[in-house]
XYZ file of C-alpha atoms in Angstrom:
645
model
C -0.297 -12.281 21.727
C -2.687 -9.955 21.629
C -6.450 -10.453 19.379
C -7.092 -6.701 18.916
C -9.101 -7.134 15.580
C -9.246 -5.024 12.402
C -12.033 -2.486 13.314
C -15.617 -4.089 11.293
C -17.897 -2.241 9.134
C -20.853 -0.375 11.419
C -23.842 -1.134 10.377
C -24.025 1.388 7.841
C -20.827 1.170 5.864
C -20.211 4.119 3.340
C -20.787 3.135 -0.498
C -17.754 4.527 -1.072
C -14.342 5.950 0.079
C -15.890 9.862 -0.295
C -18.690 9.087 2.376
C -15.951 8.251 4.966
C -15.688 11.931 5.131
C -19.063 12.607 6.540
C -18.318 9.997 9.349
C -16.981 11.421 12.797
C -14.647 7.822 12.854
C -12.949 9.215 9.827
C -13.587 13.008 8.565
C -11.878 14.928 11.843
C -8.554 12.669 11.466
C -8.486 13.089 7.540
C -8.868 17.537 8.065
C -6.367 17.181 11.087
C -3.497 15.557 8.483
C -4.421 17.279 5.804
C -4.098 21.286 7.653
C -0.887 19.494 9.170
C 1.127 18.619 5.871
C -0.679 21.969 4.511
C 0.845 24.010 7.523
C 4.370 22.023 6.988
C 4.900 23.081 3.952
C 3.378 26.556 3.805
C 6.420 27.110 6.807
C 9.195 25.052 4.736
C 8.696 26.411 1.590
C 8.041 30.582 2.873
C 11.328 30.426 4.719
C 13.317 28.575 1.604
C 11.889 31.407 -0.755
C 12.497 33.862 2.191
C 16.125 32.728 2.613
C 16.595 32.455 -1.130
C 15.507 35.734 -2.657
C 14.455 37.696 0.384
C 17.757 37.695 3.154
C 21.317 37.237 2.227
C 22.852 35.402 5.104
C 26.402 34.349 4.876
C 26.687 31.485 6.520
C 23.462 29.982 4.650
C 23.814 30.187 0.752
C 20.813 30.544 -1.019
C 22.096 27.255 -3.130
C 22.429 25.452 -0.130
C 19.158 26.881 1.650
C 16.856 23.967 0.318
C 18.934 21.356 0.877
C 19.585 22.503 4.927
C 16.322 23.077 5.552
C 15.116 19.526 4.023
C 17.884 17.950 6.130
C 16.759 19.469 9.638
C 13.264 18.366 8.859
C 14.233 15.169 8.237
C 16.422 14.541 10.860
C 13.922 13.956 13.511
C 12.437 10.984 11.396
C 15.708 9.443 12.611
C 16.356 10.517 16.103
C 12.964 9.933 17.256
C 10.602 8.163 15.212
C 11.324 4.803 17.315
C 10.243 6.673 20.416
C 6.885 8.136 18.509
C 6.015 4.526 17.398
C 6.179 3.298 21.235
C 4.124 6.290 22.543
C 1.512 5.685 19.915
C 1.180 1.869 21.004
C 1.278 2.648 24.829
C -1.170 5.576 24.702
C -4.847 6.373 23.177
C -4.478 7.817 20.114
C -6.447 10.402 20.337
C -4.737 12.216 23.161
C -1.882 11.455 21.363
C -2.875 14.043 18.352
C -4.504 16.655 20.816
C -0.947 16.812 22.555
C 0.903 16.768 18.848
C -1.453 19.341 17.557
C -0.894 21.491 21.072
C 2.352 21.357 20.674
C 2.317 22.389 16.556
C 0.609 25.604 18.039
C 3.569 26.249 20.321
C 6.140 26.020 17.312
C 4.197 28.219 14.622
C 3.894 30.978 17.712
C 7.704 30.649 17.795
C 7.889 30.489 14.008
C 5.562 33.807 14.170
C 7.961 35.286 15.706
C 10.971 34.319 13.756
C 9.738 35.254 10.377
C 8.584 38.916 11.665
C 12.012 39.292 12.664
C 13.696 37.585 10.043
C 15.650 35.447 12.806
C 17.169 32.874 10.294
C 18.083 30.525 13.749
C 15.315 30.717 15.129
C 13.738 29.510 12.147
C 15.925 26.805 11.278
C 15.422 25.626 14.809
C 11.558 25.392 13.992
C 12.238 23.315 10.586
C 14.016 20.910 13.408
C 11.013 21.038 15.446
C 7.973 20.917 13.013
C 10.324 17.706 11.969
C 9.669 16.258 15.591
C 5.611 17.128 15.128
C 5.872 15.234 11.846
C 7.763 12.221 13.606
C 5.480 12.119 16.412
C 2.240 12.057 14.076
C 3.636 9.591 11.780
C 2.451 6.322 13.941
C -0.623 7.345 15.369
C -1.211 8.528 11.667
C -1.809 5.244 10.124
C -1.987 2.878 13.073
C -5.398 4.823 13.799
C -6.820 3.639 10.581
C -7.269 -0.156 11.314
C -8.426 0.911 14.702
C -11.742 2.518 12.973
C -11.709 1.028 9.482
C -12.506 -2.625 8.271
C -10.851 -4.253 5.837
C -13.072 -3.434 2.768
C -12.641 0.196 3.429
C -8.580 0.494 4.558
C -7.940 0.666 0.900
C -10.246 3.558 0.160
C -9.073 4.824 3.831
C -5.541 5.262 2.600
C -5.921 6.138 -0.757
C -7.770 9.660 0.731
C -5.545 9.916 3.248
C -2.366 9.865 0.548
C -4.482 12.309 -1.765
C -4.974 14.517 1.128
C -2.107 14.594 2.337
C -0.274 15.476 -1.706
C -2.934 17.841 -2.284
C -1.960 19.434 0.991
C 1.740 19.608 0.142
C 0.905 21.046 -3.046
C -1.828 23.393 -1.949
C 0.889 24.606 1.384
C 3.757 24.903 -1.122
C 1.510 27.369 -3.297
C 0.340 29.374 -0.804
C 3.748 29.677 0.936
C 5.190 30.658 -2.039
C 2.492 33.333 -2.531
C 1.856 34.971 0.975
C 6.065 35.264 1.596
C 6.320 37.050 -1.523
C 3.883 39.986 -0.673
C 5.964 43.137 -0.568
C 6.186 44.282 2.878
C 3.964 42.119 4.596
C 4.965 38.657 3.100
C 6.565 37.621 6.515
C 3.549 38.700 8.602
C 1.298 36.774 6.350
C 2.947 33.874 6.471
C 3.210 33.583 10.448
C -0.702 34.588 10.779
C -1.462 31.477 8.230
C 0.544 28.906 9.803
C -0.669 29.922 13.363
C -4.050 30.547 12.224
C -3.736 26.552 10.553
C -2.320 24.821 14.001
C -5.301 26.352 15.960
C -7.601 25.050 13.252
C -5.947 21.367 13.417
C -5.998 21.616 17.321
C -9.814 22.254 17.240
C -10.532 19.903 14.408
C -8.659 17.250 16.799
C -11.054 17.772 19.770
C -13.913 15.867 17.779
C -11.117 12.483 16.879
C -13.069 10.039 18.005
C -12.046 7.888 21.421
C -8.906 5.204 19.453
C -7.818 3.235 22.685
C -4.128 2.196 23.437
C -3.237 -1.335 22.005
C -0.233 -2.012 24.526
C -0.930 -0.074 27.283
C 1.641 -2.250 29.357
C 4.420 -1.011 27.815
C 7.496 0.037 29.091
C 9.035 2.919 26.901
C 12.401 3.081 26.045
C 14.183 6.377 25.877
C 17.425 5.310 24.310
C 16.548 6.378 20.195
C 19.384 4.075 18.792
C 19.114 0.732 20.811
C 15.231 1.330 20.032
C 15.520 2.008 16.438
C 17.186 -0.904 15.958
C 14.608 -2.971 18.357
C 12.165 -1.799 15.976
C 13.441 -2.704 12.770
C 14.315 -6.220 14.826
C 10.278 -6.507 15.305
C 9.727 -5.779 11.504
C 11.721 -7.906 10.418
C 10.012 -10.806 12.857
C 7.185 -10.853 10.051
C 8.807 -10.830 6.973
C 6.163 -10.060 4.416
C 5.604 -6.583 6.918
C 9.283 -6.114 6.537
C 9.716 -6.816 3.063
C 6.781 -4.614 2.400
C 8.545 -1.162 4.391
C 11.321 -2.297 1.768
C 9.171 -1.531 -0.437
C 7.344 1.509 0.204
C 10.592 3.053 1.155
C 12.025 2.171 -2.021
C 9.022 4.424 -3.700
C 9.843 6.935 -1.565
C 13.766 6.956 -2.935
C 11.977 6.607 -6.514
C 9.975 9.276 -5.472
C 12.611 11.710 -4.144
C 15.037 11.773 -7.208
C 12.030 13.396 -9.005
C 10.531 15.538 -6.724
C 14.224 16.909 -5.631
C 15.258 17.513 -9.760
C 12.579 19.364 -10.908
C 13.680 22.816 -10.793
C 16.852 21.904 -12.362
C 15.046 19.528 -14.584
C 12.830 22.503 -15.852
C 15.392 25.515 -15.972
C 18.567 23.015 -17.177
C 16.780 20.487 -19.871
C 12.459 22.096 -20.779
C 14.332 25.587 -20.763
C 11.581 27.100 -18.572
C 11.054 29.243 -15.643
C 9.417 29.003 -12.013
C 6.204 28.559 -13.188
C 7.185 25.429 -14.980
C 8.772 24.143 -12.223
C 5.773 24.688 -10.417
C 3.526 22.793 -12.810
C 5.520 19.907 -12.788
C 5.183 19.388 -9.354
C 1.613 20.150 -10.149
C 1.131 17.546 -12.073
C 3.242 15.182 -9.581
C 1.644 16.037 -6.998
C -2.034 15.184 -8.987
C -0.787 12.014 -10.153
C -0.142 10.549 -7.151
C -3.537 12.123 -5.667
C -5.585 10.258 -8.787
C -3.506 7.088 -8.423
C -3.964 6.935 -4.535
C -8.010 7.404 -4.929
C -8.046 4.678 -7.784
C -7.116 2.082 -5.689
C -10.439 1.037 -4.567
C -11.868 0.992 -7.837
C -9.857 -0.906 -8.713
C -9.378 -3.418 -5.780
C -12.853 -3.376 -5.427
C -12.793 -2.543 -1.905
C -10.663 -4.996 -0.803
C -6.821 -4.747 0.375
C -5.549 -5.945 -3.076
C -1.574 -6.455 -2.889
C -1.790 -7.511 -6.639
C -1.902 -3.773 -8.044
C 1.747 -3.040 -6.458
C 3.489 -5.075 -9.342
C 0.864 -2.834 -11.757
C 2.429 0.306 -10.255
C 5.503 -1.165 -10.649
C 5.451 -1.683 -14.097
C 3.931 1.480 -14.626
C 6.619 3.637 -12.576
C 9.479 2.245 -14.694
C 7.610 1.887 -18.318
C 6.894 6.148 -17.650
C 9.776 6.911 -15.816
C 12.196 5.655 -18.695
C 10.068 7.154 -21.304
C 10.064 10.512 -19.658
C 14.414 10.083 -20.661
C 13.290 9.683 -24.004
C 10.302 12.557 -23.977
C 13.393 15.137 -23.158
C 15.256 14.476 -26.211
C 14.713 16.339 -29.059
C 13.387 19.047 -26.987
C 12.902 22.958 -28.861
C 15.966 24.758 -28.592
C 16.919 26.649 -25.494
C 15.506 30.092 -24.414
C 13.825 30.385 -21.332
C 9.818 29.732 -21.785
C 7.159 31.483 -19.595
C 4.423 28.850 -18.380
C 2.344 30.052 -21.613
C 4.783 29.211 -23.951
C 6.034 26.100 -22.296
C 2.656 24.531 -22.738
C 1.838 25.432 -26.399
C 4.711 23.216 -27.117
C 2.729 19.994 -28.110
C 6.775 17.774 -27.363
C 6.610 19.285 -23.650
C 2.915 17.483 -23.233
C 4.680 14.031 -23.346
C 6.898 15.049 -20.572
C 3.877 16.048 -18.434
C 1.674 13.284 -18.859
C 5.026 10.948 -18.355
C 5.717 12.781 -14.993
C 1.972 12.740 -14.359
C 1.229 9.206 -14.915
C 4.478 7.370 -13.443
C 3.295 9.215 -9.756
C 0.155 7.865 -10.817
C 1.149 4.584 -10.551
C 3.587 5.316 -7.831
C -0.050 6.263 -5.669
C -1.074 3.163 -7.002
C 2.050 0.906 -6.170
C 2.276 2.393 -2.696
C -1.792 2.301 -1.210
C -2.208 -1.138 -0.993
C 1.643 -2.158 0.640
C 0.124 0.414 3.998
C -2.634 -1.622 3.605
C -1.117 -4.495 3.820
C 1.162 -3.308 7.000
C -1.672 -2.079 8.848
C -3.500 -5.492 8.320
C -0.769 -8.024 8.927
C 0.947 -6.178 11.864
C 0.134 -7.042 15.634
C -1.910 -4.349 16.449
C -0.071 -3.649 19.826
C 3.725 -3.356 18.014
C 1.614 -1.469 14.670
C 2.207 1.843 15.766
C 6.481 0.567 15.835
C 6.280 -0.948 12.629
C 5.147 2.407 11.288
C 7.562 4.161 13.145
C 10.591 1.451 11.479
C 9.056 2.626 8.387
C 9.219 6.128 9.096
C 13.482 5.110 9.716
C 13.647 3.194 6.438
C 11.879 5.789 4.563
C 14.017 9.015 5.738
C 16.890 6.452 5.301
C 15.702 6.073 1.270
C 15.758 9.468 1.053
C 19.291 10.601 2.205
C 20.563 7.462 0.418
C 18.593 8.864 -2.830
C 19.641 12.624 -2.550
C 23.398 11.021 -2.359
C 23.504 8.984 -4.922
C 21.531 11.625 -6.983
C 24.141 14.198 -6.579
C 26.934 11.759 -6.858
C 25.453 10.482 -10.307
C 24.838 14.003 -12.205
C 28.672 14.901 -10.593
C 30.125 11.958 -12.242
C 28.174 13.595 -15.787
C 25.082 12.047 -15.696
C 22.176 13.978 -17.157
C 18.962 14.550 -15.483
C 17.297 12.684 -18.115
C 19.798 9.931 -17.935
C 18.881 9.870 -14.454
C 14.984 9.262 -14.507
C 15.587 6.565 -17.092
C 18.682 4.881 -14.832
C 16.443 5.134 -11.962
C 13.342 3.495 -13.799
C 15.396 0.684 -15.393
C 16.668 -0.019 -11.297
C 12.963 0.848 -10.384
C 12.267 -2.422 -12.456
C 15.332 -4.631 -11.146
C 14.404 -3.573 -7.484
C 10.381 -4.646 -8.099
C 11.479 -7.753 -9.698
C 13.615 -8.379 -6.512
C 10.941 -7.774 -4.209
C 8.315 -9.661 -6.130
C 10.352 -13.329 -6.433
C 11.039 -12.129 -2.701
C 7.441 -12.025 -1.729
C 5.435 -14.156 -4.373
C 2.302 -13.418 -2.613
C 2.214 -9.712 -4.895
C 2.750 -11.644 -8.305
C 0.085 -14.065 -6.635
C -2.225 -11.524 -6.416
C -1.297 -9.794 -9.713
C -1.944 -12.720 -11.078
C -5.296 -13.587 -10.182
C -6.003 -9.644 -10.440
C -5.247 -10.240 -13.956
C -7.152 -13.422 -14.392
C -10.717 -12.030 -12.587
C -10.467 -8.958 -14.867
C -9.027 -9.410 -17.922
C -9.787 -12.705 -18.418
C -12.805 -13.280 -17.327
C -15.429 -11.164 -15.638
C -15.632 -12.365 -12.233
C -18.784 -11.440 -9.909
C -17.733 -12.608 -6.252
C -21.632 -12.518 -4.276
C -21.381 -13.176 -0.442
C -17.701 -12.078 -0.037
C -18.099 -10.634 3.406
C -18.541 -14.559 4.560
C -14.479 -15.137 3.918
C -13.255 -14.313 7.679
C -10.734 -11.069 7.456
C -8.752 -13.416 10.702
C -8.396 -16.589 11.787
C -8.471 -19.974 10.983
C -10.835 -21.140 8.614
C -11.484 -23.680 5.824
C -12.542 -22.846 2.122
C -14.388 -25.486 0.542
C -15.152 -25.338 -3.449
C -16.059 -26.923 -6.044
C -13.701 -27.890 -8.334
C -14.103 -27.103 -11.932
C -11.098 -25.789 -14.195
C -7.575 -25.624 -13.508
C -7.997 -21.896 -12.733
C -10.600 -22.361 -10.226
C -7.490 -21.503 -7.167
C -6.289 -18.518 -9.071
C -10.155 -17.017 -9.044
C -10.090 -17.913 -5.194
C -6.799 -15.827 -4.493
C -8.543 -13.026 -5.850
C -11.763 -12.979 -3.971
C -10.239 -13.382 -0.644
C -8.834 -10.532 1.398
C -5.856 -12.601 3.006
C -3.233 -15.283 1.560
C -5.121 -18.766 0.902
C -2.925 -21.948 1.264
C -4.168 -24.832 -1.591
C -4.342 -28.222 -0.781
C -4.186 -29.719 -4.281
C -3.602 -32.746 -6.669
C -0.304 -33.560 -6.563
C -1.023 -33.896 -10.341
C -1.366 -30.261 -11.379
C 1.856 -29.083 -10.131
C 2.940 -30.707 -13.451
C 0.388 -27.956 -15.870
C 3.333 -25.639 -17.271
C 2.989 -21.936 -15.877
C 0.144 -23.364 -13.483
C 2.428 -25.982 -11.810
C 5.169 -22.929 -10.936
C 2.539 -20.461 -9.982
C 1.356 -22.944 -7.467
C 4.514 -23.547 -6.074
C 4.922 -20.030 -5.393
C 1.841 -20.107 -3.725
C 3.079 -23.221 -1.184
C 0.105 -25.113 -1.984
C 0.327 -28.394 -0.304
C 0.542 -31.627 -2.905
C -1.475 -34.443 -2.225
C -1.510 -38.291 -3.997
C -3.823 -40.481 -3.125
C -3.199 -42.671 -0.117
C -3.080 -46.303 -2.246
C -0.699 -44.036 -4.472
C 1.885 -42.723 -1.927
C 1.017 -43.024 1.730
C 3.863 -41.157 2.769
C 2.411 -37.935 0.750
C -0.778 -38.791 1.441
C 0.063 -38.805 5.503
C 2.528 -35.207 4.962
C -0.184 -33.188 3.402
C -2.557 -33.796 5.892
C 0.359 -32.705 8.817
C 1.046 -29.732 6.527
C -2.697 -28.539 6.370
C -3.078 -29.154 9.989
C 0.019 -26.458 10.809
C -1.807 -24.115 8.325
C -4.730 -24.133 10.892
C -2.732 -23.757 13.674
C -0.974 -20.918 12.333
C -4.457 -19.109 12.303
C -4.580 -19.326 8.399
C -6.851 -20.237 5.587
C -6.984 -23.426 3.943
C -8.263 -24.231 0.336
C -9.536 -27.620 -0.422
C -11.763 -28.688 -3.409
C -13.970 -31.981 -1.635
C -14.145 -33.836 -5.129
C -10.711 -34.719 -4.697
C -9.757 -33.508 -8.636
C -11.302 -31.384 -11.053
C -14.660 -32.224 -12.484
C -15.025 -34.145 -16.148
C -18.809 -33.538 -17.203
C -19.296 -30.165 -14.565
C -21.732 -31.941 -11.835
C -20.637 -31.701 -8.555
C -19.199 -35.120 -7.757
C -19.075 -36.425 -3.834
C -17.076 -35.017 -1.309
C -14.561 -37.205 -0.112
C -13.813 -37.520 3.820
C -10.189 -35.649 3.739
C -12.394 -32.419 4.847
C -13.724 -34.510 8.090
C -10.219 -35.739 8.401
C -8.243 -32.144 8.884
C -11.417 -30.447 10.823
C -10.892 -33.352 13.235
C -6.895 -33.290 13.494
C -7.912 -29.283 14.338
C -10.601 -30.414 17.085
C -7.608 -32.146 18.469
C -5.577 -29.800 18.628
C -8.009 -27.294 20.145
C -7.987 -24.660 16.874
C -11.693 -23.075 16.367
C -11.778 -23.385 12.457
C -15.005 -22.029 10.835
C -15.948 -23.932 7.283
C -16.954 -21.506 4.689
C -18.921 -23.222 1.110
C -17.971 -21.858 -2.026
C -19.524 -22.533 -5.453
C -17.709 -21.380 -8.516
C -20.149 -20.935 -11.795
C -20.108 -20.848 -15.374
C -16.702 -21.614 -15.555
C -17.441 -25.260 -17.515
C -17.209 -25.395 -20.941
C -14.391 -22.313 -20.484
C -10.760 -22.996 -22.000
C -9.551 -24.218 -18.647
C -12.040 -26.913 -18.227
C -12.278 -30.571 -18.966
C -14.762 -29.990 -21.487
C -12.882 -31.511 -24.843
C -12.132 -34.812 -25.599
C -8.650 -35.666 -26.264
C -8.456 -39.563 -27.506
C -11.868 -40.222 -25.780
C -10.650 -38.063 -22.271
C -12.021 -34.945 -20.931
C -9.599 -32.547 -21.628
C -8.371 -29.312 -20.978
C -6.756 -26.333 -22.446
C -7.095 -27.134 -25.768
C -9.163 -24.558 -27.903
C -7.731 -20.867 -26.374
C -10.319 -18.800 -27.819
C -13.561 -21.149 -27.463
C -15.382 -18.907 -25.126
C -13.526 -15.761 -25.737
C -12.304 -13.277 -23.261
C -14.088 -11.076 -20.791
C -16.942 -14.402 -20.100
C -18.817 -13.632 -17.424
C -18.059 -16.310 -14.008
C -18.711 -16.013 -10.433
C -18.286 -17.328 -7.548
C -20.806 -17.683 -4.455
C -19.894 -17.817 -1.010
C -22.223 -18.649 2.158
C -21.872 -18.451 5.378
C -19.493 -19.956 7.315
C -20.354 -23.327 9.277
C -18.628 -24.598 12.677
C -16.455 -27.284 12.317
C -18.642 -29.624 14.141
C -21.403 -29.260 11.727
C -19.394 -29.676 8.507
C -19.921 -33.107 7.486
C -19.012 -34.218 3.849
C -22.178 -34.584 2.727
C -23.489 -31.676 4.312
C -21.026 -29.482 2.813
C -21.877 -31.029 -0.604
C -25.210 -30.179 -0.042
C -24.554 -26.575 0.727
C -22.006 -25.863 -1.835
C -24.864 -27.460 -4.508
C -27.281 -24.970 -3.182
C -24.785 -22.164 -3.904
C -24.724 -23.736 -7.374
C -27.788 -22.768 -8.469
């Protein structure tokens, strides 16, 4: 197995996900994808308009034009994408996108061509091949991020690179549109900009930094189908990864009913013309851009899984509301862009459409996160290319059952709200499937809306390998905060006890946290919790324990007991370097989840909701982790006191 690492912060890390684009690691990649998707879709959308309004060609309908030209685009994503995802592991990246950017050159000089001479096969045959460029990108596209980004900034990383590449598609779509429809010399335009935009991606591509291969070793296979479904094989081998493609390919079906209605959706039901149409893809096309870029605000700068179920919830709560917003709508008549908007019933439709692709930007940011930081970097370049598979898969599925829905009589509106109300039923799915993203919603919740939590020293929680968290142990919360300040999952090994709290208990369940009794209690527990937290270690994971042995009933630290010296030893044995990291949670006694009431003369808990309020300021401290062999109880006690203070 290979130990290729997430790339680490240099020594000056940007402040921000904006400065990444004054840093040669990150700006010459982000202008390469962005004049790509630009160039895509300043070809796609010139030769539908051309083949649409411009040419009539009798064996290519102008209702069919769109739909043909989407198809042959997307076609490669199938055929090939297996083969781009082993290419991208087996060679250096960056020759990898000097050869794809080369080779964009070659098909815009042919697509040149084809649109001065109005050669509708030649054309077509470019779609097919700009498809290929696009499939071959794909991998080395977001397997190159955790090659030069750490994990604080892979958030922030992604969230550009989806803005980028929407404002792109927007921006390409626009001027397509507006060059092809220049009397005379639309067709001339259009081949000078997409020529003149390859040669500007090839040079940008010269200055992508050196991103070596992460399986050089390997042995390509040229058969597309038995590799495809090798690929999805190796997905599926980690099943949060897999589960996770699910997901983002399930966005992109969400995703593709919209973008795919919207001129019928504003000539059929808002009663407008082209420019309408236009401006709701506008706004889509924003939405996603703002939601994308808000992700590391609000993860703060951490790959934070527990804002998918947010965008969840928001996708179907706007997406079924937008059914509603186009009821009732002004009679029909077609409305110019002017007259559309001084309608104050159509401005619930746009800031529907606007803020559900909001939250689809921020549903879908963190689950590539999460793929690029749980996948073996030598197979990550194949589990982007499965995803590429699942995702054009999505897509066909969605255009088909689309078209099948509004032929059975389905309305368009009828449609958004069916496909929000599944949008929910899927997420739900998913979520019980994977509990580690209502985990993390969870505690996202908890460290923001319930209290304000300041995490100081956060760098000090290892982004890899095996490692123990020790705490203090003050509320019945105190886990939850933990799940939120750490980057990766966190395994709990806790009273046997709390698994009884109501809501608590089940959450911790979810979470597999390890039950322990006392050893005069139940031996046999006693013995299998301390087997089960050794396998946690060997499995390279992280392992909560709080030293007091149960939660604290007048807040001082109490003394560690020697379970700690018990597991780092069982982990000595079995030859696992495990690092020991301190923790110190503060200010969180005398909160509603303490043991600070008394209950028939007993510290209690949970028993006056409102006694501090919400929004109380805690925190948590964490130092620097220790080697296993200098972890002793009461040194650790000592240093988790000192973060106390």
């Amino acid at each position: 197995m290979s130990s290729t690492p997430v790339a680490t912060a240099p020594e000056h890390a940007p402040s921000n996900q904006f400065a990444l684009l004054k840093q040669r690691r990150f700006a010459p990649f982000f202008w390469v994808q962005f004049f790509g998707a630009g160039n895509d879709n300043v070809f796609k959308f010139a030769f539908t308009v051309l083949v649409t309004y411009q040419l009539q060609v009798a064996w290519l309908p102008a209702s069919l034009a769109g739909l043909v030209i989407g198809a042959l685009f997307i076609l490669p994503f199938l055929l090939f994408s297996a083969t781009s995802g082993q290419l991208a592991d087996k060679y250096p990246k960056e020759v990898l996108i000097r050869f794809v950017k080369s080779l964009e050159i070659g098909i815009m000089l042919l697509a040149g061509w084809g649109f001065v001479q109005q050669n509708v096969p030649l054309l077509l045959g470019c779609v097919f091949l700009m498809g290929l460029h696009s499939t071959l990108f794909g991998p080395v596209k977001f397997a190159y991020l955790p090659q030069h980004l750490n994990e604080r900034e892979l958030t922030g990383g992604n969230g550009m690179v989806e803005m980028g590449t929407f404002v792109a598609i927007l921006l390409g779509q626009v001027a397509g549109g507006l060059l092809i429809a220049m009397p005379g010399v639309g067709p001339t335009y259009v081949a000078a900009a997409c020529i003149g935009l390859a040669v500007l991606g090839r040079v940008l591509a010269q200055a992508v930094p050196v991103s070596p291969a992460t399986d050089p070793a390997l042995r390509i296979n040229w058969n597309p189908f038995t590799e495809t479904w090798r690929n999805l094989q190796l997905a599926h081998g980690n099943i949060v990864v897999f589960r996770s493609l699910l997901g983002i390919s399930w966005m992109w079906f969400f995703g593709a009913v919209f973008l795919s209605m919207f001129p019928s959706f504003a000539r059929d039901v808002l009663h407008g013309d082209e420019q309408v149409a236009s401006l709701l893809l506008v706004g889509f096309s924003i939405g996603i851009g703002i939601g994308a870029l808000l992700c590391e605000m609000l993860s703060h700068r951490h790959v934070e899984i527990g804002l998918v179920p947010m965008g969840a919830i928001g996708m179907s709560v706007f997406s079924i509301d937008l059914y509603f917003a186009s009821r009732g709508l002004p009679p029909p008549g077609t409305l110019s862009l002017g007259a559309f908007v001084a309608q104050a019933a159509h401005w619930r439709v746009l800031a529907d459409l606007a803020l559900l692709s909001l939250f689809a930007g921020i549903y879908s940011v963190p689950m590539y996160a999460l793929i690029q930081m749980r996948s073996q970097p030598t197979h990550r370049a194949r589990i982007i290319a499965a995803n590429n598979i699942l995702n054009a898969l999505f897509m066909i599925a969605s255009s088909l059952l689309a078209g099948a829905l509004l032929s059975a009589g389905l309305s368009i509106p009828q449609l958004f709200g069916l496909v929000g109300l599944a949008n929910a039923v899927v997420a739900g799915y998913i979520f019980l499937l994977v509990p580690e993203y209502l985990l993390r919603f969870v505690a996202w919740v908890a460290s923001r809306f319930v209290y304000r939590f300041d995490v100081k020293g956060d760098l000090n929680i290892p982004t890899e390998g095996a490692a123990v968290l020790a705490c203090n142990h003050v509320s019945f919360v105190d886990a939850v905060l933990l799940m939120a300040a750490s980057p990766r999952p966190i395994r709990f090994l806790m009273d046997h006890r709390i698994f009884r709290v109501p809501v608590l208990g089940w959450l911790f369940k979810l979470a597999k946290a390890i039950p322990i009794a006392p050893q005069k209690e139940d031996p046999q527990a006693y013995e299998a919790a301390f087997r089960e937290a050794a396998q946690v270690l060997r499995e390279g994971d992280l392992l909560g324990i709080f030293p007091e042995g149960g939660i604290t009933r007048d807040g001082t630290l109490q003394p560690f007991k020697g379970g700690i010296a018990k597991i780092l030893a069982q982990a000595q044995a079995d030859g696992v370097p495990v690092s020991v990291v301190p923790m110190a949670l503060t200010n969180l006694w005398g909160s509603y989840f303490s043991r600070i009431e008394l209950a028939g003369g007993e510290p209690t808990a949970m028993v006056k909701p409102f006694r501090r309020g919400f929004f109380n300021r805690v925190g948590l401290n964490v130092g620097e982790a220790l080697p296993a062999a200098a972890a002793s109880p009461e040194g650790l006690r000592e240093r988790v006191a000192g973060l106390m203070g």
